[in-house]
Amino acid sequence: MSSSAALESGFVFGLNELFDLGLDRMEMAKIGQRAEIDFVGLDCGIMDQFASLHGKANHFIKLDCQTMEYQYFPYKRDDIAIVLCNTKVSHNLASSEYNVRHQQCKEVVTFYQQFYPEIKTLRDISFDDFKQHEKS
């Protein structure tokens, strides 16, 4: 979970409550995502903002980032603890290879679209399709 997404989510949630804006959690997550893209320069997805705003105690979330459908899965184990640690390691995704990797993924999709125009994202590429063109 990113600290910037947590701050964005908390900020937009607070404004929504303070000014009774009537935004739902999905709209707030999208606002946080736009802030990352437009002001930070990170071509990010919505997963971190979504998790910040949709988190539920003792549950995992299964999120389909393409359809935005999600499910909660209860998780309560007394014999296992999930621990989050602040390692105090600083990093800046906007100046990292993150945007480069994101662009490379888009280029792969563009490559496969010449053979399979219906492909919109990497997950649309079947293993068989991948194997057929992996040497190209």
Backbone as a printed PyTorch tensor [residue, N CA C, xyz], in Angstrom:
tensor([[[  0.8510,  -1.1730,   0.0000],
         [  0.0000,   0.0000,   0.0000],
         [  0.8940,   1.2310,   0.0000]],

        [[  0.5930,   2.1690,  -0.8450],
         [  1.4350,   3.3600,  -0.9290],
         [  0.9660,   4.4300,   0.0480]],

        [[  1.9420,   5.1430,   0.5910],
         [  1.6150,   6.2090,   1.5370],
         [  0.9000,   7.3530,   0.8280]],

        [[  1.2640,   7.6290,  -0.4250],
         [  0.5940,   8.7150,  -1.1420],
         [ -0.8750,   8.3760,  -1.3840]],

        [[ -1.1580,   7.1260,  -1.7220],
         [ -2.5560,   6.7160,  -1.9250],
         [ -3.3370,   6.8210,  -0.6220]],

        [[ -2.7000,   6.4610,   0.4860],
         [ -3.3710,   6.5650,   1.7850],
         [ -3.6820,   8.0270,   2.1100]],

        [[ -2.7260,   8.9170,   1.8460],
         [ -2.9560,  10.3450,   2.0940],
         [ -4.0420,  10.9010,   1.1760]],

        [[ -3.9760,  10.5670,  -0.0930],
         [ -4.9990,  11.0330,  -1.0430],
         [ -6.3830,  10.5560,  -0.6170]],

        [[ -6.4590,   9.2970,  -0.2660],
         [ -7.7460,   8.7050,   0.1050],
         [ -8.2910,   9.3430,   1.3710]],

        [[ -7.4250,   9.5310,   2.3570],
         [ -7.8550,  10.1710,   3.6040],
         [ -8.2990,  11.6030,   3.3760]],

        [[ -7.5740,  12.3110,   2.5370],
         [ -7.8940,  13.7040,   2.2610],
         [ -9.2370,  13.8320,   1.5460]],

        [[ -9.4310,  13.0670,   0.4800],
         [-10.6890,  13.1570,  -0.2680],
         [-11.8570,  12.6390,   0.5760]],

        [[-11.6090,  11.6250,   1.4150],
         [-12.6590,  11.1250,   2.3090],
         [-13.0700,  12.2250,   3.2880]],

        [[-12.0650,  12.9160,   3.8580],
         [-12.3570,  14.0020,   4.7950],
         [-13.1310,  15.1340,   4.1450]],

        [[-12.7230,  15.5370,   2.9450],
         [-13.4420,  16.5950,   2.2300],
         [-14.8680,  16.1730,   1.9040]],

        [[-15.0330,  14.9310,   1.5300],
         [-16.3610,  14.4020,   1.2200],
         [-17.2730,  14.4840,   2.4430]],

        [[-16.7240,  14.1160,   3.5940],
         [-17.5090,  14.1750,   4.8380],
         [-17.7740,  15.6230,   5.2480]],

        [[-16.7270,  16.4450,   5.2140],
         [-16.8240,  17.8310,   5.6700],
         [-17.8240,  18.6430,   4.8550]],

        [[-17.7870,  18.4550,   3.5500],
         [-18.6420,  19.2510,   2.6720],
         [-19.8410,  18.4820,   2.1340]],

        [[-20.0770,  17.2910,   2.6640],
         [-21.2250,  16.4740,   2.2710],
         [-21.3510,  16.4100,   0.7400]],

        [[-20.2560,  15.9860,   0.0920],
         [-20.1950,  15.9690,  -1.3730],
         [-20.9560,  14.8070,  -2.0040]],

        [[-21.2280,  13.7810,  -1.2240],
         [-21.9920,  12.6450,  -1.7430],
         [-21.2060,  11.7190,  -2.6530]],

        [[-19.8800,  11.7620,  -2.5640],
         [-19.0580,  10.8710,  -3.3890],
         [-19.0650,   9.4660,  -2.8090]],

        [[-19.1420,   8.4600,  -3.6760],
         [-19.0030,   7.0970,  -3.1620],
         [-17.5170,   6.7370,  -3.1370]],

        [[-17.2020,   5.6120,  -2.5220],
         [-15.8000,   5.2300,  -2.3400],
         [-15.0740,   5.0190,  -3.6710]],

        [[-15.7760,   4.5340,  -4.6700],
         [-15.1530,   4.3360,  -5.9760],
         [-14.7820,   5.6790,  -6.6030]],

        [[-15.6820,   6.6470,  -6.5190],
         [-15.3840,   7.9810,  -7.0510],
         [-14.1870,   8.5920,  -6.3340]],

        [[-14.1290,   8.3990,  -5.0150],
         [-13.0070,   8.9420,  -4.2500],
         [-11.6950,   8.2740,  -4.6510]],

        [[-11.7270,   6.9660,  -4.8770],
         [-10.5170,   6.2550,  -5.3110],
         [-10.0430,   6.7910,  -6.6570]],

        [[-10.9700,   7.0490,  -7.5600],
         [-10.6070,   7.5730,  -8.8830],
         [-10.0320,   8.9860,  -8.7940]],

        [[-10.5260,   9.7790,  -7.8600],
         [ -9.9670,  11.1220,  -7.6490],
         [ -8.5190,  11.0060,  -7.1660]],

        [[ -8.2720,  10.0960,  -6.2330],
         [ -6.9060,   9.8730,  -5.7570],
         [ -5.9880,   9.4040,  -6.8650]],

        [[ -6.4730,   8.5100,  -7.6910],
         [ -5.6810,   8.0180,  -8.8250],
         [ -5.3390,   9.1690,  -9.7750]],

        [[ -6.3220,  10.0150, -10.0770],
         [ -6.0700,  11.1590, -10.9740],
         [ -5.0110,  12.0820, -10.3780]],

        [[ -5.0350,  12.2620,  -9.0620],
         [ -4.0280,  13.1080,  -8.4090],
         [ -2.6340,  12.5420,  -8.6410]],

        [[ -2.4730,  11.2260,  -8.5090],
         [ -1.1670,  10.5860,  -8.7540],
         [ -0.7230,  10.8130, -10.2000]],

        [[ -1.6430,  10.6440, -11.1210],
         [ -1.3080,  10.7630, -12.5420],
         [ -1.0310,  12.2210, -12.9180]],

        [[ -1.9410,  13.1230, -12.5390],
         [ -1.8560,  14.5120, -12.9920],
         [ -0.8260,  15.3530, -12.2440]],

        [[ -0.6310,  15.0900, -10.9480],
         [  0.2330,  15.9590, -10.1530],
         [  1.5540,  15.3190,  -9.7490]],

        [[  1.5830,  14.0040,  -9.6130],
         [  2.8190,  13.3150,  -9.2410],
         [  3.5620,  12.8480, -10.4860]],

        [[  2.8100,  12.5790, -11.5430],
         [  3.4230,  12.1140, -12.7820],
         [  3.6070,  10.6140, -12.8390]],

        [[  2.8720,   9.9060, -12.0020],
         [  2.9600,   8.4470, -11.9650],
         [  1.7770,   7.8640, -12.7190]],

        [[  2.0390,   7.1050, -13.7470],
         [  0.9820,   6.5070, -14.5640],
         [  0.4690,   5.2510, -13.8610]],

        [[ -0.1970,   5.4570, -12.7330],
         [ -0.5470,   4.3480, -11.8390],
         [ -1.9480,   3.8080, -12.0790]],

        [[ -2.1830,   2.6570, -11.5070],
         [ -3.5110,   2.0740, -11.4860],
         [ -4.2700,   2.5750, -10.2740]],

        [[ -5.3300,   1.8810,  -9.9500],
         [ -6.2220,   2.3410,  -8.8920],
         [ -6.1630,   1.4660,  -7.6390]],

        [[ -5.3560,   0.4170,  -7.6690],
         [ -5.3890,  -0.5820,  -6.6040],
         [ -5.1210,  -0.0120,  -5.2050]],

        [[ -4.1090,   0.8350,  -5.0530],
         [ -3.7780,   1.3380,  -3.7160],
         [ -4.8780,   2.2380,  -3.1580]],

        [[ -5.3960,   3.1440,  -3.9810],
         [ -6.4830,   4.0130,  -3.5260],
         [ -7.7260,   3.1820,  -3.2030]],

        [[ -7.9930,   2.2020,  -4.0440],
         [ -9.1420,   1.3330,  -3.8250],
         [ -9.0200,   0.6180,  -2.4800]],

        [[ -7.8500,   0.0480,  -2.2170],
         [ -7.6360,  -0.6840,  -0.9650],
         [ -7.7740,   0.2400,   0.2400]],

        [[ -7.2750,   1.4640,   0.1270],
         [ -7.3780,   2.4200,   1.2300],
         [ -8.8300,   2.7470,   1.5580]],

        [[ -9.6540,   2.8580,   0.5460],
         [-11.0380,   3.2850,   0.7480],
         [-12.0290,   2.1410,   0.9190]],

        [[-11.6730,   0.9440,   0.4980],
         [-12.5910,  -0.1880,   0.5740],
         [-12.1560,  -1.2520,   1.5810]],

        [[-11.0640,  -1.0070,   2.2790],
         [-10.5770,  -1.9960,   3.2340],
         [-11.6240,  -2.3440,   4.2840]],

        [[-11.6110,  -3.5880,   4.7060],
         [-12.5830,  -4.0880,   5.6790],
         [-11.8270,  -4.9950,   6.6510]],

        [[-12.0250,  -4.7870,   7.9300],
         [-11.3060,  -5.5570,   8.9450],
         [-11.4890,  -7.0560,   8.7350]],

        [[-10.3950,  -7.7880,   8.8740],
         [-10.3920,  -9.2520,   8.7860],
         [-10.8810,  -9.7830,   7.4400]],

        [[-10.6090,  -9.0480,   6.3770],
         [-11.0010,  -9.4710,   5.0310],
         [ -9.9010,  -9.1440,   4.0260]],

        [[ -9.7870, -10.0030,   3.0230],
         [ -8.9990,  -9.7080,   1.8430],
         [ -9.9680,  -9.1990,   0.7840]],

        [[ -9.4280,  -8.4270,  -0.1600],
         [-10.2400,  -7.9400,  -1.2730],
         [ -9.6830,  -8.5280,  -2.5620]],

        [[-10.5760,  -9.0840,  -3.3570],
         [-10.2120,  -9.4990,  -4.7140],
         [-10.7730,  -8.4280,  -5.6420]],

        [[ -9.8820,  -7.7180,  -6.3190],
         [-10.2760,  -6.6130,  -7.1870],
         [ -9.9030,  -6.9170,  -8.6290]],

        [[-10.8670,  -6.7860,  -9.5110],
         [-10.6170,  -6.8720, -10.9470],
         [-10.4830,  -5.4300, -11.4370]],

        [[ -9.2590,  -5.0020, -11.7180],
         [ -9.0140,  -3.6050, -12.0970],
         [ -9.5470,  -3.2520, -13.4790]],

        [[ -9.9280,  -4.2450, -14.2500],
         [-10.4940,  -3.9700, -15.5740],
         [-11.9860,  -3.6690, -15.4600]],

        [[-12.7020,  -4.4560, -14.6900],
         [-14.1470,  -4.2680, -14.5580],
         [-14.5230,  -3.4920, -13.2980]],

        [[-13.5860,  -3.3720, -12.3770],
         [-13.7750,  -2.7620, -11.0620],
         [-14.7480,  -3.5520, -10.1790]],

        [[-14.9660,  -4.8060, -10.5230],
         [-15.7450,  -5.6880,  -9.6570],
         [-14.8370,  -6.1540,  -8.5310]],

        [[-15.4160,  -6.3060,  -7.3540],
         [-14.6040,  -6.7500,  -6.2220],
         [-15.4170,  -7.6420,  -5.2920]],

        [[-14.6760,  -8.4360,  -4.5360],
         [-15.2790,  -9.3370,  -3.5550],
         [-14.4490,  -9.2800,  -2.2880]],

        [[-15.1140,  -9.4420,  -1.1570],
         [-14.4310,  -9.5700,   0.1250],
         [-14.3420, -11.0470,   0.4880]],

        [[-13.2100, -11.4190,   1.0520],
         [-13.0140, -12.7760,   1.5400],
         [-12.6030, -12.7080,   3.0000]],

        [[-13.4390, -13.2790,   3.8850],
         [-13.1000, -13.2430,   5.3110],
         [-11.7740, -13.9450,   5.5840]],

        [[-11.0210, -13.3630,   6.4760],
         [ -9.7610, -13.9730,   6.8860],
         [ -9.5930, -13.7280,   8.3740]],

        [[ -9.7070, -14.7740,   9.1280],
         [ -9.5070, -14.6780,  10.5730],
         [ -8.7990, -15.9330,  11.0200]],

        [[ -7.5340, -15.7960,  11.3050],
         [ -6.7410, -16.9250,  11.7800],
         [ -6.0400, -16.4990,  13.0570]],

        [[ -6.2410, -17.2550,  14.0970],
         [ -5.5750, -16.9440,  15.3550],
         [ -4.1200, -17.3940,  15.3640]],

        [[ -3.7620, -18.3040,  14.4590],
         [ -2.3970, -18.8370,  14.4510],
         [ -1.4620, -18.0930,  13.4950]],

        [[ -2.0000, -17.1200,  12.7430],
         [ -1.1840, -16.3540,  11.8040],
         [ -1.5010, -14.8690,  11.9820]],

        [[ -0.4500, -14.0660,  12.0200],
         [ -0.6260, -12.6160,  12.1070],
         [ -0.0010, -11.9770,  10.8730]],

        [[ -0.6920, -11.0270,  10.3150],
         [ -0.1430, -10.2480,   9.2120],
         [  0.3770,  -8.9510,   9.8140]],

        [[  1.6410,  -8.6980,   9.6110],
         [  2.2900,  -7.5460,  10.2170],
         [  2.7490,  -6.5870,   9.1240]],

        [[  2.3870,  -5.3250,   9.2590],
         [  2.8670,  -4.2870,   8.3530],
         [  3.9590,  -3.5170,   9.0690]],

        [[  5.0490,  -3.2740,   8.3780],
         [  6.1850,  -2.5780,   8.9770],
         [  6.5520,  -1.3450,   8.1650]],

        [[  6.8540,  -0.2770,   8.8670],
         [  7.4040,   0.8980,   8.2100],
         [  8.9180,   0.7450,   8.2290]],

        [[  9.4920,   0.4130,   7.0930],
         [ 10.9340,   0.1950,   7.0040],
         [ 11.7020,   1.5040,   6.9180]],

        [[ 10.9710,   2.5950,   6.7520],
         [ 11.5630,   3.9220,   6.6000],
         [ 12.4780,   4.0150,   5.3780]],

        [[ 12.2830,   3.0930,   4.4320],
         [ 13.0130,   3.1540,   3.1690],
         [ 12.2250,   4.0700,   2.2400]],

        [[ 12.8610,   5.1160,   1.8020],
         [ 12.2020,   6.0880,   0.9480],
         [ 12.3860,   5.7060,  -0.5220]],

        [[ 11.3320,   5.8730,  -1.2890],
         [ 11.4250,   5.6650,  -2.7260],
         [ 10.4520,   6.6040,  -3.4240]],

        [[ 10.7180,   6.8570,  -4.6790],
         [  9.8980,   7.7620,  -5.4560],
         [  9.5500,   7.0690,  -6.7690]],

        [[  8.3410,   6.5370,  -6.8500],
         [  7.9490,   5.8080,  -8.0540],
         [  7.9430,   6.6810,  -9.3030]],

        [[  7.6450,   7.9640,  -9.1380],
         [  7.5870,   8.8430, -10.3100],
         [  8.9470,   8.9650, -10.9860]],

        [[ 10.0270,   8.8480, -10.2220],
         [ 11.3610,   8.9340, -10.8250],
         [ 12.0060,   7.5560, -10.9480]],

        [[ 11.2240,   6.5110, -10.7600],
         [ 11.7440,   5.1470, -10.8650],
         [ 11.4270,   4.5780, -12.2460]],

        [[ 11.6300,   3.2990, -12.3900],
         [ 11.3490,   2.6150, -13.6530],
         [  9.8630,   2.2560, -13.8010]],

        [[  9.0350,   2.6250, -12.8350],
         [  7.6180,   2.2470, -12.8690],
         [  6.9510,   2.7000, -14.1670]],

        [[  7.0850,   3.9820, -14.5030],
         [  6.4410,   4.4860, -15.7230],
         [  7.0110,   3.8190, -16.9690]],

        [[  8.3100,   3.4970, -16.9450],
         [  8.9370,   2.7980, -18.0730],
         [  8.3010,   1.4230, -18.2430]],

        [[  8.1490,   0.6820, -17.1460],
         [  7.5390,  -0.6550, -17.2120],
         [  6.0990,  -0.5640, -17.7060]],

        [[  5.3810,   0.4370, -17.2220],
         [  3.9980,   0.6260, -17.6530],
         [  3.9470,   0.8660, -19.1610]],

        [[  4.8430,   1.6930, -19.6730],
         [  4.8960,   1.9620, -21.1110],
         [  5.2620,   0.7020, -21.8890]],

        [[  6.1910,  -0.0840, -21.3640],
         [  6.5720,  -1.3310, -22.0330],
         [  5.3880,  -2.2910, -22.1220]],

        [[  4.5840,  -2.3430, -21.0790],
         [  3.3860,  -3.1960, -21.1130],
         [  2.4220,  -2.7240, -22.1990]],

        [[  2.2590,  -1.4160, -22.3220],
         [  1.3980,  -0.8740, -23.3800],
         [  1.9260,  -1.2500, -24.7640]],

        [[  3.2450,  -1.2340, -24.9150],
         [  3.8470,  -1.5900, -26.2040],
         [  3.6120,  -3.0600, -26.5440]],

        [[  3.6460,  -3.9190, -25.5420],
         [  3.3630,  -5.3410, -25.7710],
         [  1.9220,  -5.5090, -26.2410]],

        [[  0.9980,  -4.8030, -25.5990],
         [ -0.4070,  -4.8680, -26.0100],
         [ -0.5450,  -4.3990, -27.4590]],

        [[  0.0910,  -3.2970, -27.7960],
         [  0.0370,  -2.7820, -29.1690],
         [  0.5720,  -3.8100, -30.1610]],

        [[  1.6700,  -4.4730, -29.8080],
         [  2.2380,  -5.5020, -30.6750],
         [  1.2250,  -6.6160, -30.9270]],

        [[  0.6040,  -7.1290, -29.8690],
         [ -0.3340,  -8.2450, -30.0250],
         [ -1.6290,  -7.8290, -30.7060]],

        [[ -1.9810,  -6.5580, -30.6350],
         [ -3.2040,  -6.0940, -31.2910],
         [ -3.1240,  -6.2100, -32.8120]],

        [[ -1.9300,  -6.2190, -33.3610],
         [ -1.8330,  -6.3860, -34.8170],
         [ -2.2630,  -7.7870, -35.2460]],

        [[ -2.1940,  -8.7470, -34.3400],
         [ -2.6390, -10.1190, -34.6180],
         [ -4.0350, -10.3870, -34.0570]],

        [[ -4.3440,  -9.7480, -32.9380],
         [ -5.6070,  -9.9660, -32.2230],
         [ -6.1690,  -8.5980, -31.8220]],

        [[ -6.9130,  -7.9450, -32.7070],
         [ -7.3980,  -6.5870, -32.4380],
         [ -8.2650,  -6.4630, -31.1850]],

        [[ -8.8360,  -7.5670, -30.7380],
         [ -9.7160,  -7.5090, -29.5670],
         [ -8.9500,  -7.3500, -28.2540]],

        [[ -7.6450,  -7.5160, -28.2840],
         [ -6.8350,  -7.4080, -27.0670],
         [ -6.7910,  -5.9550, -26.6070]],

        [[ -7.1120,  -5.7460, -25.3460],
         [ -7.0980,  -4.4020, -24.7590],
         [ -6.0420,  -4.2660, -23.6600]],

        [[ -5.7540,  -5.3730, -22.9640],
         [ -4.7880,  -5.3570, -21.8660],
         [ -3.9410,  -6.6160, -21.9220]],

        [[ -2.8670,  -6.6440, -21.1490],
         [ -2.0000,  -7.8220, -21.1190],
         [ -2.7550,  -9.0870, -20.7460]],

        [[ -3.7120,  -8.9600, -19.8710],
         [ -4.4100, -10.1630, -19.4210],
         [ -5.2760, -10.7910, -20.5110]],

        [[ -5.5150, -10.0490, -21.5790],
         [ -6.2840, -10.5880, -22.7010],
         [ -5.4530, -11.5030, -23.5950]],

        [[ -4.1450, -11.5080, -23.4050],
         [ -3.2580, -12.3350, -24.2290],
         [ -3.1890, -13.7330, -23.6230]],

        [[ -3.6500, -14.7180, -24.3780],
         [ -3.6070, -16.0930, -23.8650],
         [ -2.1720, -16.6080, -23.9100]],

        [[ -1.9160, -17.6410, -23.1470],
         [ -0.5830, -18.2420, -23.1470],
         [ -0.2410, -18.7670, -24.5380]],

        [[ -1.2150, -19.3690, -25.2010],
         [ -0.9860, -19.8840, -26.5580],
         [ -0.6400, -18.7570, -27.5320]],

        [[ -1.3700, -17.6410, -27.4370],
         [ -1.0730, -16.4900, -28.2930],
         [  0.3300, -15.9600, -28.0010]],

        [[  0.6670, -15.9100, -26.7390],
         [  1.9960, -15.4440, -26.3530],
         [  3.0790, -16.3390, -26.9440]],

        [[  2.9130, -17.6420, -26.7760],
         [  3.9140, -18.5920, -27.2700],
         [  4.0600, -18.5080, -28.7950]],

        [[  2.9440, -18.2930, -29.4790],
         [  2.9670, -18.2340, -30.9410],
         [  3.8200, -17.0660, -31.4520]],

        [[  3.8760, -15.9720, -30.6890],
         [  4.5630, -14.7640, -31.1670],
         [  5.7400, -14.3510, -30.2900]],

        [[  6.1640, -15.2060, -29.3780],
         [  7.1970, -14.7930, -28.4290],
         [  8.5370, -14.4690, -29.0780]],

        [[  8.8330, -15.0190, -30.2230],
         [ 10.1170, -14.7760, -30.8920],
         [ 10.0820, -13.5120, -31.7600]],

        [[  8.8840, -12.9440, -31.9460],
         [  8.7280, -11.7740, -32.8380],
         [  9.3610, -10.5320, -32.2520]]])
